[in-house]
PDB file of C-alpha atoms and ligand atoms in Angstrom:
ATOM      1  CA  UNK R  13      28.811  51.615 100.615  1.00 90.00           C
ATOM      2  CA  UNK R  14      26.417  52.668  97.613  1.00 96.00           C
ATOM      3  CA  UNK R  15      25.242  49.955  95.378  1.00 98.00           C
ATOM      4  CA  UNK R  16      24.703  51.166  91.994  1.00 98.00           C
ATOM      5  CA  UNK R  17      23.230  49.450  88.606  1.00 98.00           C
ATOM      6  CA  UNK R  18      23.349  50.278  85.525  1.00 98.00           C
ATOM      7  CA  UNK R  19      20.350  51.305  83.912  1.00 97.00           C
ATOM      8  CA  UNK R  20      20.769  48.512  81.422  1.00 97.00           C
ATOM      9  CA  UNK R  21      21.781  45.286  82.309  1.00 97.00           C
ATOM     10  CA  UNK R  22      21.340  41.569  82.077  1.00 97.00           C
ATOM     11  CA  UNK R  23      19.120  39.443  79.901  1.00 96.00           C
ATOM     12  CA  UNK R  24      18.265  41.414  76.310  1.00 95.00           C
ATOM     13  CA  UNK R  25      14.792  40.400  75.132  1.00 96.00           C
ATOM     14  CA  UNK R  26      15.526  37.696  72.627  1.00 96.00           C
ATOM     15  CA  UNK R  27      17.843  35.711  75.616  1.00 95.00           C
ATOM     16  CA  UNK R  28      14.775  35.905  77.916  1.00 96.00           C
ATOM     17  CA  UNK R  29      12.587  35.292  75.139  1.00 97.00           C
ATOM     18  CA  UNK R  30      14.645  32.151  74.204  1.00 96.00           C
ATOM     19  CA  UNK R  31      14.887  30.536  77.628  1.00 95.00           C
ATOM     20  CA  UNK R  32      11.120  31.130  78.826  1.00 95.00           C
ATOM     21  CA  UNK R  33      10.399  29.086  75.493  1.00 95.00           C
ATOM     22  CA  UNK R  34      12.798  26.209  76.408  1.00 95.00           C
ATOM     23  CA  UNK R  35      11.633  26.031  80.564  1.00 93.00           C
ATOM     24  CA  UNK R  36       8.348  26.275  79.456  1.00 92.00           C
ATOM     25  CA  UNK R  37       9.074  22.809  76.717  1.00 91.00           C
ATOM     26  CA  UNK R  38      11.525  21.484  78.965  1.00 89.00           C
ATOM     27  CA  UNK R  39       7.849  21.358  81.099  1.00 82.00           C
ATOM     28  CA  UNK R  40       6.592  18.416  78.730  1.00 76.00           C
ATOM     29  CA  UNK R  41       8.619  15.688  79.521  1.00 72.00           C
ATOM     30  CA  UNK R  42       7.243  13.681  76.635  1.00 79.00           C
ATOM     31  CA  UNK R  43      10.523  13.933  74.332  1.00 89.00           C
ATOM     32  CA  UNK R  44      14.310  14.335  75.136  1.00 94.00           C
ATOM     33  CA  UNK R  45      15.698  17.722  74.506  1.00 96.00           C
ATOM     34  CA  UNK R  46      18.452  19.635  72.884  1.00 96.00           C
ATOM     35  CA  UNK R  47      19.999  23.289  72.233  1.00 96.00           C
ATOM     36  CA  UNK R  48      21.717  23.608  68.944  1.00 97.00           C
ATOM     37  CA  UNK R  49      25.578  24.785  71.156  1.00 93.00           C
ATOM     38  CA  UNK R  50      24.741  26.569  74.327  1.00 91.00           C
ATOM     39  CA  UNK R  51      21.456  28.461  74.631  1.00 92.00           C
ATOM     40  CA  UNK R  52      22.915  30.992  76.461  1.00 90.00           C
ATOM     41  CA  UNK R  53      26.478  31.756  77.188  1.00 89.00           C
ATOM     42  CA  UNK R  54      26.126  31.608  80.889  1.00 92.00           C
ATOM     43  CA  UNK R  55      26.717  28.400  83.090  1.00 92.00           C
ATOM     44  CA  UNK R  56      24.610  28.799  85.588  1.00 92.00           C
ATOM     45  CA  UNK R  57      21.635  28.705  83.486  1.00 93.00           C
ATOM     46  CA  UNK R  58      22.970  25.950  81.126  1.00 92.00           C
ATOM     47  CA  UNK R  59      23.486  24.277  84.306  1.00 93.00           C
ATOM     48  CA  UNK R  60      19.476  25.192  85.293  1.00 93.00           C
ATOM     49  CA  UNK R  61      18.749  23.881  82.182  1.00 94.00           C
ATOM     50  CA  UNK R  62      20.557  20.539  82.397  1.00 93.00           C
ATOM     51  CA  UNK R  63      18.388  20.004  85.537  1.00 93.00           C
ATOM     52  CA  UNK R  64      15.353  20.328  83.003  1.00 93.00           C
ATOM     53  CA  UNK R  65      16.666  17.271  81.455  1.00 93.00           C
ATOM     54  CA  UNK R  66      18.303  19.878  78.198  1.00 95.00           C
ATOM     55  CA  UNK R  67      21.162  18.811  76.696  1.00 95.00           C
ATOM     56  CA  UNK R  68      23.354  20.813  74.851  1.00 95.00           C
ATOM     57  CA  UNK R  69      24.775  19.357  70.905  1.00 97.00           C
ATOM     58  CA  UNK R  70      27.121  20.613  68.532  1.00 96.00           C
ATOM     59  CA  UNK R  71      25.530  19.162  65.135  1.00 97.00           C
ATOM     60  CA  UNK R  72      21.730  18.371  64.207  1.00 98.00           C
ATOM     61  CA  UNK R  73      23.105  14.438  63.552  1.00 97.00           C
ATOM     62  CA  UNK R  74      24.212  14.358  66.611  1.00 98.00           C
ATOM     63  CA  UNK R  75      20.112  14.168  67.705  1.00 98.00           C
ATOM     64  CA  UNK R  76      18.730  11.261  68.420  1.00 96.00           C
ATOM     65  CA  UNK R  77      15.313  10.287  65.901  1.00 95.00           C
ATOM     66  CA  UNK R  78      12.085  11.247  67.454  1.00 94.00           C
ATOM     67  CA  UNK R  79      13.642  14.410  69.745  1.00 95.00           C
ATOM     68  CA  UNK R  80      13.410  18.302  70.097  1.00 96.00           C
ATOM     69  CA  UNK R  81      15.727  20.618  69.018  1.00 97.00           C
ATOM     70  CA  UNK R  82      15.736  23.908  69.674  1.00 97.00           C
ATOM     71  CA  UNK R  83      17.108  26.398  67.306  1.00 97.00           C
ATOM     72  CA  UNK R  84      19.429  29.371  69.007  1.00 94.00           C
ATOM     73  CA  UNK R  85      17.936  32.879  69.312  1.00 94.00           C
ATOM     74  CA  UNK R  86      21.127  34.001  66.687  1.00 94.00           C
ATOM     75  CA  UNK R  87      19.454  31.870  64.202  1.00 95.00           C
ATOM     76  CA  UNK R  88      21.005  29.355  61.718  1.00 96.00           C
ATOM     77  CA  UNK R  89      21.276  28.789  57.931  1.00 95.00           C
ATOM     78  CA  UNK R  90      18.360  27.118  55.622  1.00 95.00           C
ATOM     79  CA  UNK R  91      20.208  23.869  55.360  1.00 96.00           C
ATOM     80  CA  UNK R  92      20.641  23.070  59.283  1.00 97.00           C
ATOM     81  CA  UNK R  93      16.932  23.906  59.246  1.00 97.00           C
ATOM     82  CA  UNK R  94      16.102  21.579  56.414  1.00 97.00           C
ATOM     83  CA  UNK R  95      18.546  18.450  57.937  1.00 98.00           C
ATOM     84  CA  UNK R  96      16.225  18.484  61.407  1.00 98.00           C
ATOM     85  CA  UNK R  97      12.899  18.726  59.427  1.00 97.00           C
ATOM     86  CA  UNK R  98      14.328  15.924  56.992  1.00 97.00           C
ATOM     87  CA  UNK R  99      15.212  13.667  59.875  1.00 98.00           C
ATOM     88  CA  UNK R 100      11.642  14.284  61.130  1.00 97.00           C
ATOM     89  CA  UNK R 101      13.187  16.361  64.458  1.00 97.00           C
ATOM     90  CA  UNK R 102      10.470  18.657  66.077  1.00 95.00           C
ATOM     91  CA  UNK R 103      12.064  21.829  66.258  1.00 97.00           C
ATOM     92  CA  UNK R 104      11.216  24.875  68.164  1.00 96.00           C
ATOM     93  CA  UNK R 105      13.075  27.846  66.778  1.00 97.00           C
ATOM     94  CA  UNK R 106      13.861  30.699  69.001  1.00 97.00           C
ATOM     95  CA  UNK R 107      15.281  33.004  66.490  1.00 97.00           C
ATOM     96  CA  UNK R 108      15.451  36.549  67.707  1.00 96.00           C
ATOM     97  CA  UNK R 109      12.916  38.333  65.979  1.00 97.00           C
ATOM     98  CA  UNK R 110      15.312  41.631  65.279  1.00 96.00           C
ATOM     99  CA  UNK R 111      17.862  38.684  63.743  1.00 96.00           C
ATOM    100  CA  UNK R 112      14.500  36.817  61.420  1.00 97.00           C
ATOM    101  CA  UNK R 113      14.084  40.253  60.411  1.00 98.00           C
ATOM    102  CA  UNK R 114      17.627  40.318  58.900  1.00 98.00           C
ATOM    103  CA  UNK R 115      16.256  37.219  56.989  1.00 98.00           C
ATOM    104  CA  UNK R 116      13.329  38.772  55.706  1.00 98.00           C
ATOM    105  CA  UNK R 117      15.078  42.217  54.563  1.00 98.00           C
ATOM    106  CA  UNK R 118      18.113  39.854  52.920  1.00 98.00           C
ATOM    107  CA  UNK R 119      15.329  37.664  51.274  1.00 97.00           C
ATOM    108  CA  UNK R 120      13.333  40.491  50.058  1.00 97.00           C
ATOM    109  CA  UNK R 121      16.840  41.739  48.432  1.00 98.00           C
ATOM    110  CA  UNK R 122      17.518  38.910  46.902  1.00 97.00           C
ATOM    111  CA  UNK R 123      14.468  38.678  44.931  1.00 97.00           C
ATOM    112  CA  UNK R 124      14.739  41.946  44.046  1.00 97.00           C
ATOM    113  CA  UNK R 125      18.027  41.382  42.589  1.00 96.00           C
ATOM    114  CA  UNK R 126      20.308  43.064  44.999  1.00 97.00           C
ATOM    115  CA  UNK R 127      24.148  41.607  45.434  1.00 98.00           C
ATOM    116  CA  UNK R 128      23.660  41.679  49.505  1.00 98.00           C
ATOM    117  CA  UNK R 129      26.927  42.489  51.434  1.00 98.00           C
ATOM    118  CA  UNK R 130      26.735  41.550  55.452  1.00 98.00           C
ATOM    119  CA  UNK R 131      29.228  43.444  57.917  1.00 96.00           C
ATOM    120  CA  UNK R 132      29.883  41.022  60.560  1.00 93.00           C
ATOM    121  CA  UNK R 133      31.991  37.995  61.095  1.00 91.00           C
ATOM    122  CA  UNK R 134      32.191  35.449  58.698  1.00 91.00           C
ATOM    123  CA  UNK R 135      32.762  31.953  61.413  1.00 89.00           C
ATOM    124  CA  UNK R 136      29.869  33.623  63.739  1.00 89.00           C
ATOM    125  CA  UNK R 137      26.071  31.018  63.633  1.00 90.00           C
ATOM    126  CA  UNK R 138      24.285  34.190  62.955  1.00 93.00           C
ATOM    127  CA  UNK R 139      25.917  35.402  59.477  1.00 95.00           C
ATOM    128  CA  UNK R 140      26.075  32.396  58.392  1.00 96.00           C
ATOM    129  CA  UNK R 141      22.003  32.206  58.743  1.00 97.00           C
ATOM    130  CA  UNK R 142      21.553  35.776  57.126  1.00 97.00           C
ATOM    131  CA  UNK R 143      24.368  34.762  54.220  1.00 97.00           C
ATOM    132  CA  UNK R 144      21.763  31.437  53.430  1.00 96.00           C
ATOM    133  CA  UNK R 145      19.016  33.653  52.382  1.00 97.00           C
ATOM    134  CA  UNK R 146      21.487  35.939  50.513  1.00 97.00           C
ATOM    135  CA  UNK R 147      22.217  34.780  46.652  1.00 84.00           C
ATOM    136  CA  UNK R 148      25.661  33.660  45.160  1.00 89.00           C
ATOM    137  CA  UNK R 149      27.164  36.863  44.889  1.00 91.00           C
ATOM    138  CA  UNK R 150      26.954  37.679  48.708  1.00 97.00           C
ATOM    139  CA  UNK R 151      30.060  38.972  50.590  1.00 97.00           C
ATOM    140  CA  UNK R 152      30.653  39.058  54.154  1.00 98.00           C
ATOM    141  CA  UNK R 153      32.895  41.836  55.510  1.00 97.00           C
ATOM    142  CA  UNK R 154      34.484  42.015  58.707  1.00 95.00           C
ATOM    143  CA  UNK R 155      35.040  45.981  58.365  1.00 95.00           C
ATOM    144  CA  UNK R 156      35.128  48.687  55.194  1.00 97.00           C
ATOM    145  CA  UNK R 157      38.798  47.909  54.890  1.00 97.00           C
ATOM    146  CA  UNK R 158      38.093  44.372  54.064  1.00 96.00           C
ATOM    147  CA  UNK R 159      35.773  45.887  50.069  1.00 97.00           C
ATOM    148  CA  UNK R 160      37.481  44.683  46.878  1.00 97.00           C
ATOM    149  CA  UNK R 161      35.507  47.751  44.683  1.00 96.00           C
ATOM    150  CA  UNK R 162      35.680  45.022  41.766  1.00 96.00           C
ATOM    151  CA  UNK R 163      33.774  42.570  43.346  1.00 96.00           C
ATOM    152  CA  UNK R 164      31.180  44.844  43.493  1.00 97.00           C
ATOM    153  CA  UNK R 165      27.663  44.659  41.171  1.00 96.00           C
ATOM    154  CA  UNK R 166      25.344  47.657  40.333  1.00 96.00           C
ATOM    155  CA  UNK R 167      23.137  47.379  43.043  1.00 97.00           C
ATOM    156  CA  UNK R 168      23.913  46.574  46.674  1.00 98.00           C
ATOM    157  CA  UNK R 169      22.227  45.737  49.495  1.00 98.00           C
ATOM    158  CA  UNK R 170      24.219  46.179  52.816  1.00 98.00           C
ATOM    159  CA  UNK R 171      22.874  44.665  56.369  1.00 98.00           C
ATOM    160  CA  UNK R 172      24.849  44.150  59.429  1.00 95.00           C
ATOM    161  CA  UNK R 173      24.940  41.401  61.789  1.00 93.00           C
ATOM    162  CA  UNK R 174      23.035  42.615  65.310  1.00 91.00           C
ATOM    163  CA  UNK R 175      25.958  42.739  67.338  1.00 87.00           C
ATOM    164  CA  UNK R 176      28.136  45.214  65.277  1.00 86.00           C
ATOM    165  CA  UNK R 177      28.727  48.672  65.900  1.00 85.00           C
ATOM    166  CA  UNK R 178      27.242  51.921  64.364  1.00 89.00           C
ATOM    167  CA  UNK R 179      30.242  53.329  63.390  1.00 90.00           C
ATOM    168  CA  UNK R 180      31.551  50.372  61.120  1.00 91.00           C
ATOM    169  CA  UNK R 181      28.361  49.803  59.596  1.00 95.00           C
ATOM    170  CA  UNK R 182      28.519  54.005  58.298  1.00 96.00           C
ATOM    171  CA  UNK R 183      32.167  53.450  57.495  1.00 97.00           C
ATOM    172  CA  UNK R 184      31.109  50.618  54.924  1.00 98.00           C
ATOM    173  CA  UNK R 185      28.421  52.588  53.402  1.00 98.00           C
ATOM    174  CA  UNK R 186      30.253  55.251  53.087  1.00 98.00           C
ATOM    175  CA  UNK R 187      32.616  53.135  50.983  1.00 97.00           C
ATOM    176  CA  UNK R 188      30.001  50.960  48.935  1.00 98.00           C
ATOM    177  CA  UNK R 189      28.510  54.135  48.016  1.00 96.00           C
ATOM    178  CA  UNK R 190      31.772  55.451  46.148  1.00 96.00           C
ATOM    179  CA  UNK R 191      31.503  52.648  44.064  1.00 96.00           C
ATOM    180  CA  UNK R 192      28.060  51.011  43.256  1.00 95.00           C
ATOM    181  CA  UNK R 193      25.325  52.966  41.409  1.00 96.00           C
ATOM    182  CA  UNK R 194      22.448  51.931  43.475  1.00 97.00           C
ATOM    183  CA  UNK R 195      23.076  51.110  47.265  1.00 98.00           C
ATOM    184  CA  UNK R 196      20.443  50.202  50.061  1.00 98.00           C
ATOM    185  CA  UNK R 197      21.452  49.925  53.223  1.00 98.00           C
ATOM    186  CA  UNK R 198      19.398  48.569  56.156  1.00 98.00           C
ATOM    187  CA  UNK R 199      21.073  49.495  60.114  1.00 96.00           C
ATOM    188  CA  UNK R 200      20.384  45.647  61.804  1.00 95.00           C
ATOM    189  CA  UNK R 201      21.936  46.523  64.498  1.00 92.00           C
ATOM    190  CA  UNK R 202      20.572  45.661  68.148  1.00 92.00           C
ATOM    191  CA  UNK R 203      20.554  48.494  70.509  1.00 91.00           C
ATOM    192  CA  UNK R 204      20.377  45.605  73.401  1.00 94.00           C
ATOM    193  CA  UNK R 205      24.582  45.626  73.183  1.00 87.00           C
ATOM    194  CA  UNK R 206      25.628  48.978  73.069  1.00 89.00           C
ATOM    195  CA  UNK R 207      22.111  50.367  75.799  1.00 95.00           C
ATOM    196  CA  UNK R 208      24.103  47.670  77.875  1.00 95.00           C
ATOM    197  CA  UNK R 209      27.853  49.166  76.785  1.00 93.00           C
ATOM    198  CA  UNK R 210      26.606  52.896  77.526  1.00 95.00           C
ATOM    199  CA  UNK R 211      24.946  51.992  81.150  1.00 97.00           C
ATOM    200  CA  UNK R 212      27.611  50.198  81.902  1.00 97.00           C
ATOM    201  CA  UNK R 213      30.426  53.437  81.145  1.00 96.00           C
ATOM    202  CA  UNK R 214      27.678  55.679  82.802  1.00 97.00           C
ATOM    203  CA  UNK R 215      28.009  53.890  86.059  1.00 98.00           C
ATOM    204  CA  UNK R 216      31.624  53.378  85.715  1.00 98.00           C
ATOM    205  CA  UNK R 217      32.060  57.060  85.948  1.00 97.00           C
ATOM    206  CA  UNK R 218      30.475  57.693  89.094  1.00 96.00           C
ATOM    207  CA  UNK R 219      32.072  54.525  91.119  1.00 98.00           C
ATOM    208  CA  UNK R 220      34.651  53.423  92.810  1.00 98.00           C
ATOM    209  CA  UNK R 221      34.780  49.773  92.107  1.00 98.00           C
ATOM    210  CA  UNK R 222      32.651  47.970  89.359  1.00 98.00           C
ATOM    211  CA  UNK R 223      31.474  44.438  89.150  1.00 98.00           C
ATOM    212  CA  UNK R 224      30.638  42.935  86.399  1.00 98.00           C
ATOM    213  CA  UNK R 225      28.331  39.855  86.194  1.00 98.00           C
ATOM    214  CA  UNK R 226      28.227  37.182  83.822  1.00 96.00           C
ATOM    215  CA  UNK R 227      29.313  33.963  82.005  1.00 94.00           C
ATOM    216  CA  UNK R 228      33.396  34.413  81.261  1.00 93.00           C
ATOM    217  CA  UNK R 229      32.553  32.977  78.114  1.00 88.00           C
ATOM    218  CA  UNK R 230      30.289  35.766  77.691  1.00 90.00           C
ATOM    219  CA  UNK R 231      32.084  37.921  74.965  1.00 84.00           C
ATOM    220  CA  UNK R 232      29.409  40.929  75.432  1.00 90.00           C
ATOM    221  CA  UNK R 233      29.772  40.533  79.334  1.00 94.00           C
ATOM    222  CA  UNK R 234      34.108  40.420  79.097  1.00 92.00           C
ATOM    223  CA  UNK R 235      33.722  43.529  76.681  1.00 89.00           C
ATOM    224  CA  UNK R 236      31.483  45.473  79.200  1.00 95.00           C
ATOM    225  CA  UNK R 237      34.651  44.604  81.876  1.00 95.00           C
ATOM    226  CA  UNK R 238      37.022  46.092  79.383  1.00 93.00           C
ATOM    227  CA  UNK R 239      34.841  49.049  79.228  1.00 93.00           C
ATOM    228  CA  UNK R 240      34.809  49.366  82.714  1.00 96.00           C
ATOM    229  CA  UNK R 241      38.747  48.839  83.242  1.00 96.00           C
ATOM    230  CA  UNK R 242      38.899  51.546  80.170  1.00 95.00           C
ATOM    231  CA  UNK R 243      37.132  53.682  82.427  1.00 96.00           C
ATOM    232  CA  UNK R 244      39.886  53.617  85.117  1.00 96.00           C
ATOM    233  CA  UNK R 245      38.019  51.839  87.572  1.00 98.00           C
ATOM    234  CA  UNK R 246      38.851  48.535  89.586  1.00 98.00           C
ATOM    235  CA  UNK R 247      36.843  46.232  88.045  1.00 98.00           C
ATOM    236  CA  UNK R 248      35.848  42.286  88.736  1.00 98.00           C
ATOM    237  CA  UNK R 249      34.059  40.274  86.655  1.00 98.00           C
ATOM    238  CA  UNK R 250      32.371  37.550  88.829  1.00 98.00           C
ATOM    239  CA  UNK R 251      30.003  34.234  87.454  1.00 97.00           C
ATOM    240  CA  UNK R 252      28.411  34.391  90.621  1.00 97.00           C
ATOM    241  CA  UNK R 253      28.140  36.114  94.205  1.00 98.00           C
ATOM    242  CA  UNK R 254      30.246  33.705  95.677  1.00 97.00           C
ATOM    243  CA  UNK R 255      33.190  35.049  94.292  1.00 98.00           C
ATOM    244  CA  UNK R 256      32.938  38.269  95.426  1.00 98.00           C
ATOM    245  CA  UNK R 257      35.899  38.989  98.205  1.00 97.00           C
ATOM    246  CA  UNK R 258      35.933  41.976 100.980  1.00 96.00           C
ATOM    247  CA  UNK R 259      38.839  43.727 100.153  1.00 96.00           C
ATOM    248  CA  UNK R 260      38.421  44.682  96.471  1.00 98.00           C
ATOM    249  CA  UNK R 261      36.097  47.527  98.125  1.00 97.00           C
ATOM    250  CA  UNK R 262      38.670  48.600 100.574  1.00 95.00           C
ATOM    251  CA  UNK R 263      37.819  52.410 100.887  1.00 95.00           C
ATOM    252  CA  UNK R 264      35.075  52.518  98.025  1.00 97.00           C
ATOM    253  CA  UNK R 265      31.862  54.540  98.747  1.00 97.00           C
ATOM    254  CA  UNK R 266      30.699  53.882  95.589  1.00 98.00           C
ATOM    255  CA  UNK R 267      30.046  50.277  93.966  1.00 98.00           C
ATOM    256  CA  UNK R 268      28.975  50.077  90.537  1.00 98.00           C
ATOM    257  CA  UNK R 269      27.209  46.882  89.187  1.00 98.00           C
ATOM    258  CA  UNK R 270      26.400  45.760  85.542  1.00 98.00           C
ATOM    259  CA  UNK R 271      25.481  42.557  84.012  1.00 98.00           C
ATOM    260  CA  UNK R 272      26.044  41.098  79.852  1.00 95.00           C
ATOM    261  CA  UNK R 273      22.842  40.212  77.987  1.00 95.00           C
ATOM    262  CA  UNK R 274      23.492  36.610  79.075  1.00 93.00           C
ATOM    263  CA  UNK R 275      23.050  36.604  83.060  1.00 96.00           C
ATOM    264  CA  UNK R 276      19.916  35.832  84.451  1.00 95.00           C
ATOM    265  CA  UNK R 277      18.501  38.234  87.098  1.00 95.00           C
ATOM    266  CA  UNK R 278      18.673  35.724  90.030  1.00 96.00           C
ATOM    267  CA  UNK R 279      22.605  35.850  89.301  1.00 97.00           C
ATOM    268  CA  UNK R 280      22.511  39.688  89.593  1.00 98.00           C
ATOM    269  CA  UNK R 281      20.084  40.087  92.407  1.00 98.00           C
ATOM    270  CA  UNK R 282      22.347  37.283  94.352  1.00 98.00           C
ATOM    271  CA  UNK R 283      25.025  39.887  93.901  1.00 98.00           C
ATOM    272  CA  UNK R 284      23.692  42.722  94.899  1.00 98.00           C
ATOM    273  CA  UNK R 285      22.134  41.097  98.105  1.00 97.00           C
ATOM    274  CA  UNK R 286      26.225  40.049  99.042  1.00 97.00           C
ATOM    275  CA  UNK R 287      27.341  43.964  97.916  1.00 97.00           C
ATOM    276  CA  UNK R 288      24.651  45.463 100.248  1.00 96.00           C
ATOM    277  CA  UNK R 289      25.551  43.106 103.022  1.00 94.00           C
ATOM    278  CA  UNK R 290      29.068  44.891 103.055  1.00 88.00           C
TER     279      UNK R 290
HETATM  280  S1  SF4 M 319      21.253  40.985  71.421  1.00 73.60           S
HETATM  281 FE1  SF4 M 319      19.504  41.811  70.278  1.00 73.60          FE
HETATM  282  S2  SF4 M 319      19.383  40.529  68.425  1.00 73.60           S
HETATM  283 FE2  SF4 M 319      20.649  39.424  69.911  1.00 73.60          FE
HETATM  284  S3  SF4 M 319      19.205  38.092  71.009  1.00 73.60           S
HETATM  285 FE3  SF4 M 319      19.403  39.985  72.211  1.00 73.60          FE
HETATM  286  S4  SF4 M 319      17.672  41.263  71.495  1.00 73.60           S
HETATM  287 FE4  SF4 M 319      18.003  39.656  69.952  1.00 73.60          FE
END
């Protein structure tokens, strides 16, 4: 049985970027530890990271006085950031650099007197970060369908949140600029989700069976096993190689294997070590 990967898959460059940051902190055992909700939407390496002494909080109150807390590579709005300065937290921020620049184009906006609109989703950590350093005529927009034309000023700035797709973030451009004199429009987007989403189909096409690896509370690695299943393919989504049974590959020749932007290589290579055993 062939064992094949997809050309992109597993940790994206802000997740990996995030984590070596915390392991190497976690390091210097002088202060207590804690990620702002999960680093990482993958158990096995919250549950590395627990072994580092990290624990995992909801709210910045929740911290005890004289800890670290570390900031999620999505980002977060001004005032969380102020509350752990103001109760004298030390705070290591592992923003994603493609998310502070988000920041910095919504800022610039701002100042420049643009009304900013952000397609994305209004409950996610990360809009809510981009929408603090947007002023008080911002609008968040889940997809083109969702513009009131009235609500609308002169001149409009438009950014997406990184993990939206191309096509909805032309679709509201496209709409904005039917209405508002002056529109600039900045394409946020990550390629890290949809490199993964296209690997992942390109594989799929060529195998018999797919696996997919990663966290099941992993929305980009669940919507790279919906791809897959799309596809036509029998597909399993597994946390780990343990999981993996025999007879799923009954008759295959071909094995396809992708990962989301959340699973750590070990968890991959462990997988392909059990497929190759086969
Ligand atoms: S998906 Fe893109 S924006 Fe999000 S953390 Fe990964 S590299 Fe950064």
């Amino acid at each position: 049985m062939d064992v094949v990967i997809a050309k992109s898959a597993g940790f994206c460059y802000g997740v990996s970027r995030a984590l070596d940051a915390v392991l190497s902190a976690a390091c210097d055992k002088r202060k207590q530890m804690y990620t702002l909700g999960p680093l990482i939407h993958n158990p096995q390496v919250m549950s590395k990271l627990a072994e580092h002494g990290v624990k995992s909080v909801g709210r910045v109150d929740e911290v005890p006085a004289g800890s670290i807390i570390v900031m999620p590579s999505h980002g977060v709005s001004e005032s969380v950031m102020t509350q752990a300065a103001e109760m004298g937290l030390e705070i290591i921020d592992v923003t994603c650099p493609f998310v502070s620049k988000v920041h910095r184009i919504v800022g610039s906006l701002t100042k420049a007197g643009y009304q900013i609109l952000i397609l994305g989703d209004q409950g996610h950590t990360e809009v809510q970060g981009i929408l603090s350093k947007a002023g008080n005529n911002a609008i968040v927009l889940s997809d083109a369908s969702d513009l009131a034309p009235e609500t609308l000023r002169k001149r409009v700035g438009i950014v997406a949140q990184t993990t939206q797709t191309v096509h909805r973030f032309s679709e509201l451009v496209s709409a904005v600029s039917n209405h508002a004199y002056e529109v600039r429009a900045y394409n946020t987007i990550c390629n890290a989700t949809s490199d993964r989403q296209r690997a992942a189909l390109d594989v799929a096409q060529h195998a018999d069976v797919m696996v997919v690896v990663g966290g099941r509370n992993s929305a980009n690695t669940r919507r790279l096993a919906e791809i897959c299943a799309e596809a036509n393919v029998p597909t399993h989504h597994v946390e780990v190689a343990d999981e993996i049974e025999a007879d799923w590959f009954e008759g295959a020749r071909t094995v396809g294997v992708t990962a989301g932007a959340s699973t750590p290589d070990w968890v991959i290579e462990a997988v392909i070590s059990t497929l190759k055993a086969m």
